Amino acid sequence: MKKRILTALAATIAQGAFATDITVSAAASLTDAFGDIAKAYQAKYPDAKIDLNFAGSGALLQQISKGAPVDVFASAYTVTMDKAADYIDPATRQNFVENRLVVIMPKDAKWDGKDLAALLDDKALKRIAIAHVENVPVGRYTKGALEKAGLWDKLGERNLPTQNVRQSLDYVARGEADAGFVYATDAAIMPDKVKIVLEVPLDKPLVYPIAVLKNSKAADESKRFVAFVTGADGQKILQGYGFSAPAAAK
């Protein structure tokens, strides 16, 4: 009897070491997937609570650098995670999904272009939504692809800057932009309002890294959450939203 009581007590203490609130700052393109992951995680670990904070990866890094109480950082850009090196536990950093960059238009748009050159040559496309290129990964990827194709300077005043990829998606969905550069996973959540007209070629895979912050006050819980995201349950949810496994896991 005494042994059983001690075993139960040890299990309770171990559970208590994890059970706590953690804040997860994640790229805007992860909004829906991480919403479901948080629900699944909390269902599996009822004593845990996940607070989600979404924005462009660059904006999230700025928050972290200013002392925001963040436990886990999930970025849509490896360079942004590189810049977060002073704030993350390097042993916990890993790539967990990949995505694709696409061009979308309103569902009823009539366009039969074949490439980026045709997109920029079409004068009827007066507003093209592109997330800020300074601190939003999808904007950086977009600018890089257009520069490589020699087309960035053609945008001119047609460039409609947005705060993040979800705002670009919303502008196109509402008809406030004639086209927009977003991730394939974002386009997939509004199939009744937008359509993909092009997939943008990139030199390297569009990889998302995740890591636990050095100053996390709940490191054990944070590591367990990351393990959930990268494990079978989390990956099933992510792939359900159109993300793919990172190259090393394929």
Short mmCIF file of C-alpha atoms in Angstrom, two decimals:
data_model
loop_
_atom_site.label_atom_id
_atom_site.label_comp_id
_atom_site.label_asym_id
_atom_site.label_seq_id
_atom_site.Cartn_x
_atom_site.Cartn_y
_atom_site.Cartn_z
CA MET A 1 0.00 0.00 0.00
CA LYS A 2 2.77 2.42 0.99
CA LYS A 3 4.60 1.68 -2.27
CA ARG A 4 1.49 2.40 -4.32
CA ILE A 5 0.98 5.72 -2.50
CA LEU A 6 4.59 6.75 -3.14
CA THR A 7 4.29 5.78 -6.80
CA ALA A 8 1.11 7.83 -7.18
CA LEU A 9 2.72 10.75 -5.39
CA ALA A 10 5.76 10.60 -7.68
CA ALA A 11 3.49 10.58 -10.74
CA THR A 12 1.60 13.59 -9.41
CA ILE A 13 4.82 15.50 -8.77
CA ALA A 14 6.11 14.62 -12.25
CA GLN A 15 2.88 15.81 -13.83
CA GLY A 16 3.06 19.01 -11.82
CA ALA A 17 6.49 19.71 -13.25
CA PHE A 18 4.86 20.07 -16.65
CA ALA A 19 1.39 21.39 -15.88
CA THR A 20 1.57 25.16 -16.35
CA ASP A 21 0.70 27.95 -18.76
CA ILE A 22 3.04 28.61 -21.67
CA THR A 23 2.99 31.28 -24.36
CA VAL A 24 3.65 30.18 -27.93
CA SER A 25 4.51 32.91 -30.43
CA ALA A 26 3.94 31.57 -33.93
CA ALA A 27 3.98 32.88 -37.49
CA ALA A 28 0.62 34.15 -38.75
CA SER A 29 0.44 31.37 -41.34
CA LEU A 30 0.26 28.84 -38.47
CA THR A 31 -2.86 30.39 -36.93
CA ASP A 32 -5.39 27.69 -37.76
CA ALA A 33 -3.07 24.71 -37.46
CA PHE A 34 -1.64 25.80 -34.11
CA GLY A 35 -5.13 26.58 -32.85
CA ASP A 36 -6.03 22.94 -33.40
CA ILE A 37 -2.68 21.73 -32.06
CA ALA A 38 -3.21 23.69 -28.83
CA LYS A 39 -6.66 22.14 -28.41
CA ALA A 40 -5.33 18.63 -29.02
CA TYR A 41 -2.41 19.19 -26.67
CA GLN A 42 -4.63 20.47 -23.87
CA ALA A 43 -7.00 17.56 -24.38
CA LYS A 44 -4.06 15.17 -23.92
CA TYR A 45 -2.62 17.15 -21.00
CA PRO A 46 -5.64 18.72 -19.24
CA ASP A 47 -3.57 20.62 -16.70
CA ALA A 48 -1.64 22.48 -19.38
CA LYS A 49 -2.72 25.76 -20.93
CA ILE A 50 -1.37 27.13 -24.21
CA ASP A 51 -1.59 30.87 -24.87
CA LEU A 52 -1.12 31.58 -28.58
CA ASN A 53 0.32 34.77 -30.03
CA PHE A 54 0.35 35.19 -33.83
CA ALA A 55 2.05 37.80 -36.02
CA GLY A 56 4.69 38.07 -38.72
CA SER A 57 7.87 36.27 -37.69
CA GLY A 58 9.88 39.50 -37.64
CA ALA A 59 7.34 41.21 -35.40
CA LEU A 60 7.41 38.24 -33.03
CA LEU A 61 11.20 38.44 -32.82
CA GLN A 62 10.94 42.12 -31.98
CA GLN A 63 8.55 41.28 -29.15
CA ILE A 64 10.95 38.64 -27.84
CA SER A 65 13.93 41.00 -28.04
CA LYS A 66 12.00 43.53 -25.97
CA GLY A 67 11.37 41.03 -23.20
CA ALA A 68 7.94 39.62 -24.05
CA PRO A 69 7.26 36.53 -21.87
CA VAL A 70 7.44 33.90 -24.61
CA ASP A 71 8.18 30.22 -24.06
CA VAL A 72 8.11 28.79 -27.60
CA PHE A 73 8.87 30.53 -30.89
CA ALA A 74 7.71 29.06 -34.23
CA SER A 75 8.96 31.03 -37.21
CA ALA A 76 8.14 30.88 -40.92
CA TYR A 77 11.70 31.85 -41.78
CA THR A 78 14.99 30.20 -40.83
CA VAL A 79 16.83 33.54 -41.01
CA THR A 80 14.50 35.00 -38.38
CA MET A 81 15.25 32.04 -36.10
CA ASP A 82 18.97 32.59 -36.78
CA LYS A 83 18.54 36.17 -35.57
CA ALA A 84 16.84 34.83 -32.45
CA ALA A 85 19.95 32.83 -31.53
CA ASP A 86 20.60 34.88 -28.38
CA TYR A 87 17.12 34.12 -27.08
CA ILE A 88 16.53 30.44 -27.87
CA ASP A 89 17.87 27.20 -26.45
CA PRO A 90 19.83 25.89 -29.47
CA ALA A 91 19.38 22.27 -28.39
CA THR A 92 15.62 22.61 -28.88
CA ARG A 93 15.69 24.19 -32.35
CA GLN A 94 14.40 22.03 -35.19
CA ASN A 95 12.61 22.37 -38.52
CA PHE A 96 9.08 21.03 -38.25
CA VAL A 97 7.24 21.75 -41.53
CA GLU A 98 7.63 23.11 -45.06
CA ASN A 99 5.28 25.25 -47.13
CA ARG A 100 4.94 26.65 -50.69
CA LEU A 101 4.72 30.23 -51.98
CA VAL A 102 1.83 30.88 -54.35
CA VAL A 103 -0.03 33.70 -56.10
CA ILE A 104 -3.76 33.93 -55.47
CA MET A 105 -6.61 35.85 -57.05
CA PRO A 106 -10.30 36.20 -56.20
CA LYS A 107 -12.24 33.03 -57.00
CA ASP A 108 -14.08 34.58 -59.96
CA ALA A 109 -11.00 36.23 -61.51
CA LYS A 110 -10.36 35.54 -65.20
CA TRP A 111 -6.63 35.17 -65.74
CA ASP A 112 -4.68 32.75 -67.89
CA GLY A 113 -1.09 33.88 -67.32
CA LYS A 114 1.60 31.25 -67.07
CA ASP A 115 4.36 32.84 -64.98
CA LEU A 116 5.47 35.79 -62.86
CA ALA A 117 6.39 37.82 -65.92
CA ALA A 118 2.80 37.56 -67.18
CA LEU A 119 1.56 38.60 -63.75
CA LEU A 120 3.64 41.77 -63.70
CA ASP A 121 2.91 42.56 -67.36
CA ASP A 122 -0.84 42.46 -66.78
CA LYS A 123 -1.79 46.10 -66.22
CA ALA A 124 -5.29 45.09 -65.20
CA LEU A 125 -3.83 43.85 -61.91
CA LYS A 126 -3.63 47.21 -60.18
CA ARG A 127 -3.21 46.05 -56.56
CA ILE A 128 -0.96 43.14 -55.63
CA ALA A 129 -0.86 42.31 -51.92
CA ILE A 130 2.61 41.57 -50.57
CA ALA A 131 3.43 41.35 -46.87
CA HIS A 132 6.09 43.76 -45.63
CA VAL A 133 9.43 42.65 -47.01
CA GLU A 134 11.43 43.95 -44.03
CA ASN A 135 10.11 41.68 -41.31
CA VAL A 136 7.57 39.23 -42.73
CA PRO A 137 8.99 36.03 -44.26
CA VAL A 138 6.41 35.69 -47.03
CA GLY A 139 7.30 39.23 -48.11
CA ARG A 140 11.00 38.41 -48.15
CA TYR A 141 10.41 35.24 -50.16
CA THR A 142 8.26 37.19 -52.59
CA LYS A 143 10.77 39.96 -53.08
CA GLY A 144 13.58 37.42 -53.55
CA ALA A 145 11.66 35.50 -56.21
CA LEU A 146 10.70 38.65 -58.09
CA GLU A 147 14.23 40.04 -57.93
CA LYS A 148 15.65 36.80 -59.28
CA ALA A 149 13.20 37.02 -62.18
CA GLY A 150 14.13 40.67 -62.75
CA LEU A 151 10.58 41.77 -61.97
CA TRP A 152 10.67 43.48 -58.57
CA ASP A 153 11.07 46.97 -60.04
CA LYS A 154 8.00 46.43 -62.22
CA LEU A 155 5.68 46.40 -59.22
CA GLY A 156 5.82 50.11 -58.57
CA GLU A 157 2.69 51.55 -57.00
CA ARG A 158 0.80 48.30 -57.53
CA ASN A 159 2.53 46.86 -54.46
CA LEU A 160 -0.09 46.82 -51.69
CA PRO A 161 1.89 46.25 -48.44
CA THR A 162 0.24 44.18 -45.72
CA GLN A 163 1.06 43.43 -42.09
CA ASN A 164 1.29 39.67 -42.59
CA VAL A 165 0.27 36.83 -44.87
CA ARG A 166 -3.25 36.62 -43.45
CA GLN A 167 -3.92 40.25 -44.29
CA SER A 168 -2.79 39.60 -47.86
CA LEU A 169 -5.19 36.67 -47.98
CA ASP A 170 -8.05 38.78 -46.61
CA TYR A 171 -7.45 41.60 -49.09
CA VAL A 172 -7.68 39.22 -52.03
CA ALA A 173 -10.66 37.37 -50.56
CA ARG A 174 -12.55 40.66 -50.17
CA GLY A 175 -11.57 41.91 -53.61
CA GLU A 176 -9.49 44.75 -52.17
CA ALA A 177 -6.46 43.36 -54.02
CA ASP A 178 -6.42 41.87 -57.51
CA ALA A 179 -3.73 39.33 -56.58
CA GLY A 180 -1.55 38.43 -53.63
CA PHE A 181 1.45 36.39 -52.62
CA VAL A 182 0.67 33.96 -49.80
CA TYR A 183 1.53 30.49 -48.60
CA ALA A 184 -0.32 27.56 -50.12
CA THR A 185 -1.67 26.66 -46.68
CA ASP A 186 -3.30 30.10 -46.36
CA ALA A 187 -4.94 29.85 -49.76
CA ALA A 188 -6.33 26.45 -48.76
CA ILE A 189 -8.43 27.85 -45.91
CA MET A 190 -10.52 30.04 -48.25
CA PRO A 191 -11.11 27.85 -51.32
CA ASP A 192 -14.53 29.45 -51.83
CA LYS A 193 -13.08 32.97 -52.06
CA VAL A 194 -9.61 32.68 -53.60
CA LYS A 195 -7.81 30.47 -56.07
CA ILE A 196 -4.16 29.68 -56.69
CA VAL A 197 -3.05 30.85 -60.14
CA LEU A 198 0.71 30.29 -59.82
CA GLU A 199 3.20 28.46 -57.65
CA VAL A 200 6.29 30.61 -57.19
CA PRO A 201 9.62 28.84 -57.79
CA LEU A 202 12.12 29.17 -54.93
CA ASP A 203 15.79 28.22 -54.69
CA LYS A 204 15.40 26.57 -51.29
CA PRO A 205 12.56 24.83 -49.41
CA LEU A 206 10.32 27.14 -47.45
CA VAL A 207 11.10 25.76 -43.98
CA TYR A 208 9.59 26.57 -40.57
CA PRO A 209 11.78 26.20 -37.43
CA ILE A 210 10.62 25.98 -33.81
CA ALA A 211 12.51 26.39 -30.52
CA VAL A 212 12.12 26.91 -26.77
CA LEU A 213 13.24 30.26 -25.36
CA LYS A 214 16.20 30.33 -22.97
CA ASN A 215 14.29 32.42 -20.43
CA SER A 216 11.19 30.23 -20.46
CA LYS A 217 9.88 29.81 -16.94
CA ALA A 218 8.29 26.52 -18.01
CA ALA A 219 11.03 24.82 -19.99
CA ASP A 220 9.78 21.27 -19.38
CA GLU A 221 6.26 22.11 -20.52
CA SER A 222 7.63 24.03 -23.50
CA LYS A 223 9.81 21.12 -24.59
CA ARG A 224 6.86 18.77 -24.27
CA PHE A 225 4.79 21.07 -26.48
CA VAL A 226 7.53 21.16 -29.12
CA ALA A 227 7.72 17.37 -28.97
CA PHE A 228 3.98 17.25 -29.56
CA VAL A 229 4.22 19.59 -32.56
CA THR A 230 7.02 17.55 -34.12
CA GLY A 231 5.48 14.21 -33.19
CA ALA A 232 2.82 12.16 -34.96
CA ASP A 233 -0.19 13.99 -33.48
CA GLY A 234 1.08 17.48 -34.30
CA GLN A 235 2.30 16.52 -37.75
CA LYS A 236 -1.06 14.98 -38.63
CA ILE A 237 -2.78 18.26 -37.82
CA LEU A 238 -0.22 20.33 -39.73
CA GLN A 239 -0.40 18.10 -42.79
CA GLY A 240 -4.17 18.36 -42.64
CA TYR A 241 -3.72 22.09 -43.26
CA GLY A 242 -1.44 21.47 -46.23
CA PHE A 243 1.98 21.71 -44.60
CA SER A 244 4.48 19.00 -45.48
CA ALA A 245 7.10 17.29 -43.34
CA PRO A 246 10.57 18.87 -43.42
CA ALA A 247 13.08 17.28 -45.78
CA ALA A 248 14.94 15.38 -43.04
CA ALA A 249 11.69 13.71 -41.96
CA LYS A 250 10.48 12.72 -45.44
#
